[in-house]
Short mmCIF file of C-alpha atoms in Angstrom, two decimals:
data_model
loop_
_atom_site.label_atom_id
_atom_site.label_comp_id
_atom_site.label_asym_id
_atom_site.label_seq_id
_atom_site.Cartn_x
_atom_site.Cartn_y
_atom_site.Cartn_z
CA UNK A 1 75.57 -20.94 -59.29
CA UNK A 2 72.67 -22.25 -61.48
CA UNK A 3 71.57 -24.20 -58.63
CA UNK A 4 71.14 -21.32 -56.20
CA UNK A 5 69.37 -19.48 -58.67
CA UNK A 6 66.75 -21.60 -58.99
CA UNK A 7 66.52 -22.13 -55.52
CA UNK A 8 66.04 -18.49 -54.88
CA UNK A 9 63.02 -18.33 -57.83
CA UNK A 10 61.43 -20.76 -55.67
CA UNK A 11 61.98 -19.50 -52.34
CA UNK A 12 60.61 -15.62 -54.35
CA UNK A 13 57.42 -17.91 -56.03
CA UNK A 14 56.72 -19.84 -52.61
CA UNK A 15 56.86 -16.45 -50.58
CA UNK A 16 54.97 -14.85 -53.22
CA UNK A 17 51.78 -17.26 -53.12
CA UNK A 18 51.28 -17.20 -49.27
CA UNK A 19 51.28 -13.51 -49.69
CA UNK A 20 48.70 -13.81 -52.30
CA UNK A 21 46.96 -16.64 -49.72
CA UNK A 22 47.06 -14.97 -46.43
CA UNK A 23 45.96 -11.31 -47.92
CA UNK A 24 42.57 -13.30 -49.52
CA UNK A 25 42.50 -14.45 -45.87
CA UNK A 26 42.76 -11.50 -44.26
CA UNK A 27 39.80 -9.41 -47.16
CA UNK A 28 37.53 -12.39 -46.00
CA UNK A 29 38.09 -12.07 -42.28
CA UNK A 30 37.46 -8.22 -42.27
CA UNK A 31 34.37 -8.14 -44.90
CA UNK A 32 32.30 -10.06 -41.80
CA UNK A 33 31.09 -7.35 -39.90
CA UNK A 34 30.81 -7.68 -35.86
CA UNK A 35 27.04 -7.20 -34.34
CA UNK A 36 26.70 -3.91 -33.77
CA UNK A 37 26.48 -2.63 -29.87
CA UNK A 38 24.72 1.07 -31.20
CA UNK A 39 21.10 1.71 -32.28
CA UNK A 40 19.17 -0.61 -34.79
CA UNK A 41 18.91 1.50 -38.31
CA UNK A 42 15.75 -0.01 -38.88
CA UNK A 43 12.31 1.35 -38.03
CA UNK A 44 11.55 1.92 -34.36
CA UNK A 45 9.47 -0.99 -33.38
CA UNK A 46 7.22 0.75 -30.88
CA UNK A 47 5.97 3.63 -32.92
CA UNK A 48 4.51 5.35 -29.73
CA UNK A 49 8.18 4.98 -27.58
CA UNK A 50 11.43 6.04 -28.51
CA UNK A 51 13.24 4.65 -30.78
CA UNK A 52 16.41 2.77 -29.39
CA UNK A 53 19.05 4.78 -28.40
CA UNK A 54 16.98 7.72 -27.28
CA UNK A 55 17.12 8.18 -23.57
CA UNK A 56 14.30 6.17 -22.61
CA UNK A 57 11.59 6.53 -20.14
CA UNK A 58 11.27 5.33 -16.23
CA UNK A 59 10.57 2.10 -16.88
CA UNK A 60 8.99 -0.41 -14.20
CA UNK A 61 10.87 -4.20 -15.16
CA UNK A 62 9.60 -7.50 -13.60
CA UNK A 63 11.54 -6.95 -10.78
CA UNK A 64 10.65 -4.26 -9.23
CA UNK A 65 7.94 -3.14 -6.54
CA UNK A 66 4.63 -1.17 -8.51
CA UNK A 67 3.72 2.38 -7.45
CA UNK A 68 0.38 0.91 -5.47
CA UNK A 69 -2.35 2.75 -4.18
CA UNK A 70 -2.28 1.43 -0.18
CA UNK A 71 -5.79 0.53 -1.16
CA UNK A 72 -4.67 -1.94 -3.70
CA UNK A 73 -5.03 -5.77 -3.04
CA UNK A 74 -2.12 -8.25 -3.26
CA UNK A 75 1.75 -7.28 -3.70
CA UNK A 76 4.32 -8.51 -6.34
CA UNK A 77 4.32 -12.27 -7.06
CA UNK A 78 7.85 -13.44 -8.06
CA UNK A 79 6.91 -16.64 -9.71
CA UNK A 80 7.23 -16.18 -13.51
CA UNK A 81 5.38 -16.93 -16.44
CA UNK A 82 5.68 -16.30 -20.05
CA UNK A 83 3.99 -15.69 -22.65
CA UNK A 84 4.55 -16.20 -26.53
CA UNK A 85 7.15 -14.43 -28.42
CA UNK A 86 6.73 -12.73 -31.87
CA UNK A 87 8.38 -10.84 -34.05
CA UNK A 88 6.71 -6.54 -33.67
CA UNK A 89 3.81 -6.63 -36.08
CA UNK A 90 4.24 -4.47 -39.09
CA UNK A 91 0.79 -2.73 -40.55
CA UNK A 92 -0.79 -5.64 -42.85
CA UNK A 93 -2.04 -4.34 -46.38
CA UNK A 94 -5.36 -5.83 -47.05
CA UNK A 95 -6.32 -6.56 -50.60
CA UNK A 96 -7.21 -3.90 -53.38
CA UNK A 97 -10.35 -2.16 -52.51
CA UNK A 98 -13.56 -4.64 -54.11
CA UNK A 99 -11.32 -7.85 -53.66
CA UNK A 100 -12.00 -10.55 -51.92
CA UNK A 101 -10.94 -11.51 -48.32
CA UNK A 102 -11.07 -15.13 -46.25
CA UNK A 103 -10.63 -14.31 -42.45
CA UNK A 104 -8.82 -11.42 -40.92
CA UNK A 105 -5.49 -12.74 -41.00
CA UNK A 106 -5.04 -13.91 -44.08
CA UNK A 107 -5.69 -10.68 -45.40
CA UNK A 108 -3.53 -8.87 -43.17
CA UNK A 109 -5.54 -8.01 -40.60
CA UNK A 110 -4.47 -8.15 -36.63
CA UNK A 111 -5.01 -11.51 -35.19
CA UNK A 112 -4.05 -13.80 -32.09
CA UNK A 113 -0.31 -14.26 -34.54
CA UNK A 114 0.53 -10.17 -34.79
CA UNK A 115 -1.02 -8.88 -31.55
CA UNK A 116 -0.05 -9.16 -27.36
CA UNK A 117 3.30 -9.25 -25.86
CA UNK A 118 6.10 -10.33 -27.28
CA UNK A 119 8.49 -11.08 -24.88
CA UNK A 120 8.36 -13.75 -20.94
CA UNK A 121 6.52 -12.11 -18.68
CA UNK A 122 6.53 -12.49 -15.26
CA UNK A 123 3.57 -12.84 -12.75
CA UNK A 124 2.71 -9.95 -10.81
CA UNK A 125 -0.54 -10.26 -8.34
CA UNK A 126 -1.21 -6.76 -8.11
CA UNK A 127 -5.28 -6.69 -7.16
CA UNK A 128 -6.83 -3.51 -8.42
CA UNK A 129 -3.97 -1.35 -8.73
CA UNK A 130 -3.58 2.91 -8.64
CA UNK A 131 -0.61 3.95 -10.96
CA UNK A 132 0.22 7.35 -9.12
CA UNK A 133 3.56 7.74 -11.06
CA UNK A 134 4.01 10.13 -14.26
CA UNK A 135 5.86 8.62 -16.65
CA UNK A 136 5.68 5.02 -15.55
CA UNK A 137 6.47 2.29 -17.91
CA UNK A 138 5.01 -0.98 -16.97
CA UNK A 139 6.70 -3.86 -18.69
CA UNK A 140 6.89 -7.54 -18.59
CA UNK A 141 3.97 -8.51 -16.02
CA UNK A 142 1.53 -10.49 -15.84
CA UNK A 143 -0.64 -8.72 -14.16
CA UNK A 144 -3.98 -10.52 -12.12
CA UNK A 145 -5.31 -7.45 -11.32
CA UNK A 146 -6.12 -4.07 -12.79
CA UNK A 147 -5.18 -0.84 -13.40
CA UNK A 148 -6.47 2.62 -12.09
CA UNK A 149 -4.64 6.02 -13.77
CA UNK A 150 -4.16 8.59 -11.93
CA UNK A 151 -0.68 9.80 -13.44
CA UNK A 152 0.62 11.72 -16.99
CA UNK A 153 1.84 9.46 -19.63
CA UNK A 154 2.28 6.10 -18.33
CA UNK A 155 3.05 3.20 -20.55
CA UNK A 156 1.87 -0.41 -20.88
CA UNK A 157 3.72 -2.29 -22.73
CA UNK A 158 4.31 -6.40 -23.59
CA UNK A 159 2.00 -7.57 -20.59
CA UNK A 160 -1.06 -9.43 -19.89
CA UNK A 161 -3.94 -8.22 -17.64
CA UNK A 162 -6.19 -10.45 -16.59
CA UNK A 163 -9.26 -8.37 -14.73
CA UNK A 164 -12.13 -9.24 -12.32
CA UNK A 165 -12.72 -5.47 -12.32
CA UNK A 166 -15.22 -3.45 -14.06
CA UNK A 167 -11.93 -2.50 -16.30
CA UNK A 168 -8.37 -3.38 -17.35
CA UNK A 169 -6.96 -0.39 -17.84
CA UNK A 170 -8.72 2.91 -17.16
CA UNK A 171 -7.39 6.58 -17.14
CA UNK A 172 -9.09 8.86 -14.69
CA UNK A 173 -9.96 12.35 -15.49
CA UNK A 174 -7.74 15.10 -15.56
CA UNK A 175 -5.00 12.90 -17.07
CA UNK A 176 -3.41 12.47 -20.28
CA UNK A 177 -0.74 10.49 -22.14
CA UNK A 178 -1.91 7.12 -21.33
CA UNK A 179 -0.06 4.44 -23.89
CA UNK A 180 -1.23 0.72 -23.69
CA UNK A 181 0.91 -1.41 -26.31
CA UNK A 182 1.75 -5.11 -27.35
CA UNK A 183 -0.98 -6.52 -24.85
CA UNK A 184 -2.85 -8.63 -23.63
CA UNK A 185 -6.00 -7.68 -21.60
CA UNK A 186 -8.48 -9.90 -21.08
CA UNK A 187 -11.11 -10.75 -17.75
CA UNK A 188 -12.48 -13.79 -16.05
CA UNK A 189 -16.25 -14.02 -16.88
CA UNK A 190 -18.28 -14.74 -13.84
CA UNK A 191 -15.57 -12.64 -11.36
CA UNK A 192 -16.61 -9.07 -12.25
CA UNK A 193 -18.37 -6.38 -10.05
CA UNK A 194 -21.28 -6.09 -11.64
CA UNK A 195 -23.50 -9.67 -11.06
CA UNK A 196 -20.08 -11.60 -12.24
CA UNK A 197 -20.09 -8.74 -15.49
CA UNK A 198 -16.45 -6.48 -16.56
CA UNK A 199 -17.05 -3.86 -19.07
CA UNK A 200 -14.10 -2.01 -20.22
CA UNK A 201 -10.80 -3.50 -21.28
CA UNK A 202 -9.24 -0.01 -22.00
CA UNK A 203 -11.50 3.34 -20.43
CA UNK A 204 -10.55 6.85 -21.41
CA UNK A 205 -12.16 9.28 -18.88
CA UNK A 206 -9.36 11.53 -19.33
CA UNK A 207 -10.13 14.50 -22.06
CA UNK A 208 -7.27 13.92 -24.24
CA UNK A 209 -5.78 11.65 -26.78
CA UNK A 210 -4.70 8.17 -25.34
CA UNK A 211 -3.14 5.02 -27.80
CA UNK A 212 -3.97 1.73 -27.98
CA UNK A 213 -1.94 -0.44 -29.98
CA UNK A 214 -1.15 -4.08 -31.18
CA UNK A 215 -3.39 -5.66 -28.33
CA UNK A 216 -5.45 -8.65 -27.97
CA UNK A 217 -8.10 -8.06 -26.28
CA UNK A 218 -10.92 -10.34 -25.30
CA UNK A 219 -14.18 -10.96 -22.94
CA UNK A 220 -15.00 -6.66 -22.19
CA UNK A 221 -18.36 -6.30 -22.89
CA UNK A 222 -17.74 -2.53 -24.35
CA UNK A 223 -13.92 -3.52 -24.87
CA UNK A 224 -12.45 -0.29 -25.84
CA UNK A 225 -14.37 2.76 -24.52
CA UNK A 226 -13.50 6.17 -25.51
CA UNK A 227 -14.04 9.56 -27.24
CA UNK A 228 -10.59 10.52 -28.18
CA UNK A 229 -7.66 8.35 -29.29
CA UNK A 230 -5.82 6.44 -31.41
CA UNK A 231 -6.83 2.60 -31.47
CA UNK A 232 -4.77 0.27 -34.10
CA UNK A 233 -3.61 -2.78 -35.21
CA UNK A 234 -5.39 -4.57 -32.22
CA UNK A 235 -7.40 -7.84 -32.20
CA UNK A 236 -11.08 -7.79 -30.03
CA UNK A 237 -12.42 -10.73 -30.24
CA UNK A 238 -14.70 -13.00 -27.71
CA UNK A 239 -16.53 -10.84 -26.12
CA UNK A 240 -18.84 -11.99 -23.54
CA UNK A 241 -22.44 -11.22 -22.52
CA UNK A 242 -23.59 -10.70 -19.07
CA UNK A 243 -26.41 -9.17 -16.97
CA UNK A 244 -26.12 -6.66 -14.51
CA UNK A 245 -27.15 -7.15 -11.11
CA UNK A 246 -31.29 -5.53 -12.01
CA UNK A 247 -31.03 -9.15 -14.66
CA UNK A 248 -30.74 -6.82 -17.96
CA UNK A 249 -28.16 -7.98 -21.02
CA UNK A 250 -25.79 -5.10 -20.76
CA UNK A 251 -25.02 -3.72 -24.70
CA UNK A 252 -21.30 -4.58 -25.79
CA UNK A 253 -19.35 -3.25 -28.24
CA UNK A 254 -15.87 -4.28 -29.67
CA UNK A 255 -15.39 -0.09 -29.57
CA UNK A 256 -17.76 2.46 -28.48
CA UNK A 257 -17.85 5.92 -28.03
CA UNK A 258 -20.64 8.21 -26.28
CA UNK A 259 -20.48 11.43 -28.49
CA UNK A 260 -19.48 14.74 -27.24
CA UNK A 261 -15.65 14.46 -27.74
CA UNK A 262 -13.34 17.60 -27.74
CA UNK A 263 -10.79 15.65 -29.56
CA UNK A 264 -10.32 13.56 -33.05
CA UNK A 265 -10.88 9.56 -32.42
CA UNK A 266 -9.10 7.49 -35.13
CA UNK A 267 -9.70 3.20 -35.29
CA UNK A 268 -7.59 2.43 -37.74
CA UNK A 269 -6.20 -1.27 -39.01
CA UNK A 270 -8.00 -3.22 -36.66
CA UNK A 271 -9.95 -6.51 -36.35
CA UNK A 272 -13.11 -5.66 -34.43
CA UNK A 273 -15.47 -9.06 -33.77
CA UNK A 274 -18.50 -8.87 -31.64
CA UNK A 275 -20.29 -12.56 -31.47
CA UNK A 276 -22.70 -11.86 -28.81
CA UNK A 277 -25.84 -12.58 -30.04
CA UNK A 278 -29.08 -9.57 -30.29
CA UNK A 279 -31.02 -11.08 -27.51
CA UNK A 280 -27.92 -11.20 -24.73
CA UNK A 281 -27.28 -7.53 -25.40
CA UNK A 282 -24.83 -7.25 -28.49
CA UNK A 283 -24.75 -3.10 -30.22
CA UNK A 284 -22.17 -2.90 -32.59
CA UNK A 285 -18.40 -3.68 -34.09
CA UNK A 286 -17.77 -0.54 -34.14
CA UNK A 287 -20.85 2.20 -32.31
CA UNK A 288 -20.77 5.72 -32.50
CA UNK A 289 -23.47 6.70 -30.51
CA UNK A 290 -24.86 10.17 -29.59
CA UNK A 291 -25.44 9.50 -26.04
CA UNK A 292 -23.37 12.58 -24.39
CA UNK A 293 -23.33 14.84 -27.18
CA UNK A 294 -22.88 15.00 -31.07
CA UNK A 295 -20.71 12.31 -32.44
CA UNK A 296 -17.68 14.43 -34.17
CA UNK A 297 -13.98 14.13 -35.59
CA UNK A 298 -14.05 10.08 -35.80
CA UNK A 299 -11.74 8.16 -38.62
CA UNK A 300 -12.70 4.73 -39.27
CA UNK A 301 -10.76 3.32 -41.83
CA UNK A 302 -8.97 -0.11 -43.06
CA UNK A 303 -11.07 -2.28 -40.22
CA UNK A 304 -12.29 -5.89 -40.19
CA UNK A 305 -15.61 -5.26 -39.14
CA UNK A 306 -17.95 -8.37 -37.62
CA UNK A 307 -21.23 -8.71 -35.09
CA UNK A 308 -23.87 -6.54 -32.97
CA UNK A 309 -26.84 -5.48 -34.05
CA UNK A 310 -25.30 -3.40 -37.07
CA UNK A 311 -21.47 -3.87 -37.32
CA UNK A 312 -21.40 0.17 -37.49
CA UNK A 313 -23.51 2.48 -35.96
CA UNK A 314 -22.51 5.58 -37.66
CA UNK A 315 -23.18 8.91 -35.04
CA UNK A 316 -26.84 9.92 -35.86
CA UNK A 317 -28.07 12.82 -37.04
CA UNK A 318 -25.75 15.23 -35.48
CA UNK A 319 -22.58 13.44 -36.54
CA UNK A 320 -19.82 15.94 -38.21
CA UNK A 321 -16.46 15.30 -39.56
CA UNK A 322 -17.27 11.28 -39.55
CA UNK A 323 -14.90 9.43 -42.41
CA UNK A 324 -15.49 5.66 -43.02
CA UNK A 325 -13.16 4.40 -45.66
CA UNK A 326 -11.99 0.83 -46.86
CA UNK A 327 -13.65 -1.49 -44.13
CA UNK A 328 -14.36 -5.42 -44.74
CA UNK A 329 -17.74 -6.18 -43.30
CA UNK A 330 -17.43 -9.70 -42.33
CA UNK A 331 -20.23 -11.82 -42.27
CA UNK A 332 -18.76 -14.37 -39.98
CA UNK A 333 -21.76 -14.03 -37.60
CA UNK A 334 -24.39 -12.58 -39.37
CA UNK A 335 -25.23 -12.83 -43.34
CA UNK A 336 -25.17 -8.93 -43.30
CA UNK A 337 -22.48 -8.41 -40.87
CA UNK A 338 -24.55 -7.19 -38.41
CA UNK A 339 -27.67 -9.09 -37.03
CA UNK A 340 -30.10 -6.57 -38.43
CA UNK A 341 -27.64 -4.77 -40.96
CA UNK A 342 -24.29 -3.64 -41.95
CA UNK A 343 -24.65 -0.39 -41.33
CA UNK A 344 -27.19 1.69 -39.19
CA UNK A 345 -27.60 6.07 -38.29
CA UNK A 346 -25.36 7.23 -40.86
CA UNK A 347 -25.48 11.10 -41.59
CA UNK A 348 -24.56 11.14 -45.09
CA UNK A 349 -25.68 14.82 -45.61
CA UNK A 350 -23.24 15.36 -42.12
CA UNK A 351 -20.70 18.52 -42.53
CA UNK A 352 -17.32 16.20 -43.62
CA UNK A 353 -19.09 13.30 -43.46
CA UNK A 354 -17.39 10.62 -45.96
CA UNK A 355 -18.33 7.07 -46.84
CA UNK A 356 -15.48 5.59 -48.96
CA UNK A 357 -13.99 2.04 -50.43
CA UNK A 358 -16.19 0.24 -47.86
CA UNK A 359 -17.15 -3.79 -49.15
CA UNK A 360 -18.25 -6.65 -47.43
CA UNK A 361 -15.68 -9.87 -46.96
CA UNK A 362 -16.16 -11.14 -50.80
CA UNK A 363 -15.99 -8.08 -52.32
CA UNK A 364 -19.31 -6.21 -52.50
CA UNK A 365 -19.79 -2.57 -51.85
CA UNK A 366 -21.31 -1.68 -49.12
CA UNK A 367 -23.19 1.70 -49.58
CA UNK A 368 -26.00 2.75 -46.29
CA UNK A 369 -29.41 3.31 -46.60
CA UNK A 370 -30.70 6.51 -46.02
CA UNK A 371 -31.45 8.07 -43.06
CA UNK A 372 -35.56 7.56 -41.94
#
């Protein structure tokens, strides 16, 4: 009787611990959570798209046939390419206000690292394309060609353009909603229209807001060209001189605007280089000229200014509503930033005018001198 006692205490103990064992077992197995199939929680990495999740837009992939103009050179070329992949770029913070700051990047400023697309692309021999489509998302492509707007709130995103057109990209009046995002646009210097010269790497002729975000841009001798907009986190950078066909420099600009705009332009967080030298044509990191009307409603703030004649030309008299706030003024190319200056035609005495937080690259302020 003894005996079966104690054989039943063990039997109870042994059944007892592999309880104990296969319920630790079964807490670790179900505290490892399974990838989830829904929506990311975290931020929406394309802050102009929809976030995932969201019924998206009609979207153009690699694979399918572009909405052409019959015009349009070339079709389609299914051999791929790719391009390298990085994580999306998150705003970079660069140091306190009167600090100092090496190079662009490591101060958090856009570079060749946080800029362009960031996923394979594949090759797409378009020629000098018409997008006729509202709503068109072009993704993926590598695009030898360019790109002529005539549509509503199309969307470039995580490409490459490579131009021998006067332009990349350029949105034709009477349009609106143009996006271009995560790309690459670049030309090939000695190809262009103009004796061998391409101008614009992004062209707003449209009189409304367009975005231009997280793209490397390179070569465009006036590479972003517009009155109204939204232009941030990009990288411009190697721009290249050239003549027109009369054998004068044309002027280049990493960003330039003519004046006379109906709507607010903001350059915010970007790294704006212009290395072309005075004599072969070179304006301005940033110009903000008065050439179709008053300069008015621009934000330029939190920018790694470098090159032109004067890294910033500031509007001119007329200029209204103009805020320039926490800029680095590099002097990469030129001791003061700017061949003859830092900073030239600012209206301090301008209606909203503000001048704010601006220093050069080790940490001096940078204040204009007064209007003539």
């Amino acid at each position: 009787m003894a005996r079966d006692r104690r054989r039943l205490v063990a039997w109870l103990l042994a059944g007892l611990v592999l309880a104990v064992v296969l319920a630790l077992y079964d807490a670790d197995r179900t505290g490892v959570s399974e990838p989830s199939a829904g929506p990311s929680a975290g931020p929406c990495p394309d802050s102009a798209l929809r976030c995932p999740g969201a019924t998206p837009p009609p979207e153009i992939t690699p694979s399918a046939s572009p909405s052409a103009d019959p015009s349009a050179s070339g079709s389609p070329s299914p051999s791929a390419s790719t391009a390298p992949t990085s994580a999306a770029p998150s705003p970079g913070l660069s140091p306190a206000p009167g600090g100092p700051c090496s190079s662009p990047g490591a101060c958090g400023f856009p570079d060749a690292g946080t800029t362009g697309p960031r996923i394979a692309l594949e090759r797409h021999d378009t020629g000098n394309m018409s997008v006729k489509t509202d709503g068109m998302v072009i993704k993926g492509w590598d695009i030898r060609g360019s790109l002529d707007v005539y549509a509503n709130d199309v969307t470039v995103i995580d490409s490459r353009i490579t131009s021998t057109n006067w332009w990349g990209i350029n949105l034709r009046p009477g349009f609106s909603g143009l996006r271009v995002l995560h790309t690459t646009i670049t030309a090939v210097p000695g190809k262009g229209p103009d004796n061998g010269g391409v101008d614009y790497a992004v062209s707003n002729m449209g009189g409304s807001s367009i975005e231009v975000g997280w793209c490397d841009i390179s070569v465009f001798g006036n590479a972003l060209s517009m009155g109204q907009g939204e232009i941030h986190d990009n990288y411009v950078h190697d721009i290249v001189p050239f003549r027109n066909q009369g054998g004068e420099w044309q002027h280049t600009d990493a960003v330039i605007s003519g004046g006379g705009n109906k709507g607010r332009l903001t350059i915010r967080h970007n790294t704006l280089l212009n290395p072309v030298p005075v004599h072969q044509g070179a304006s301005a990191a940033v110009g903000l000229f008065a050439d179709t009307g008053n300069v008015s409603s621009v934000v330029v703030d939190g920018n790694w200014l470098a090159g032109g004649a004067y890294a910033l030309y500031g509007g001119g008299p007329g200029a209204t509503g103009i805020q320039v706030t926490d800029n680095v003024f590099s002097a990469e190319y030129h001791a003061n930033a700017g061949a003859y200056g830092l900073v030239a035609a600012w209206n301090a005495g301008g209606a909203g005018n503000v001048w704010r937080g601006n220093r050069t690259a080790d940490g001096r302020p940078v204040v204009p001198e007064p209007a003539p």
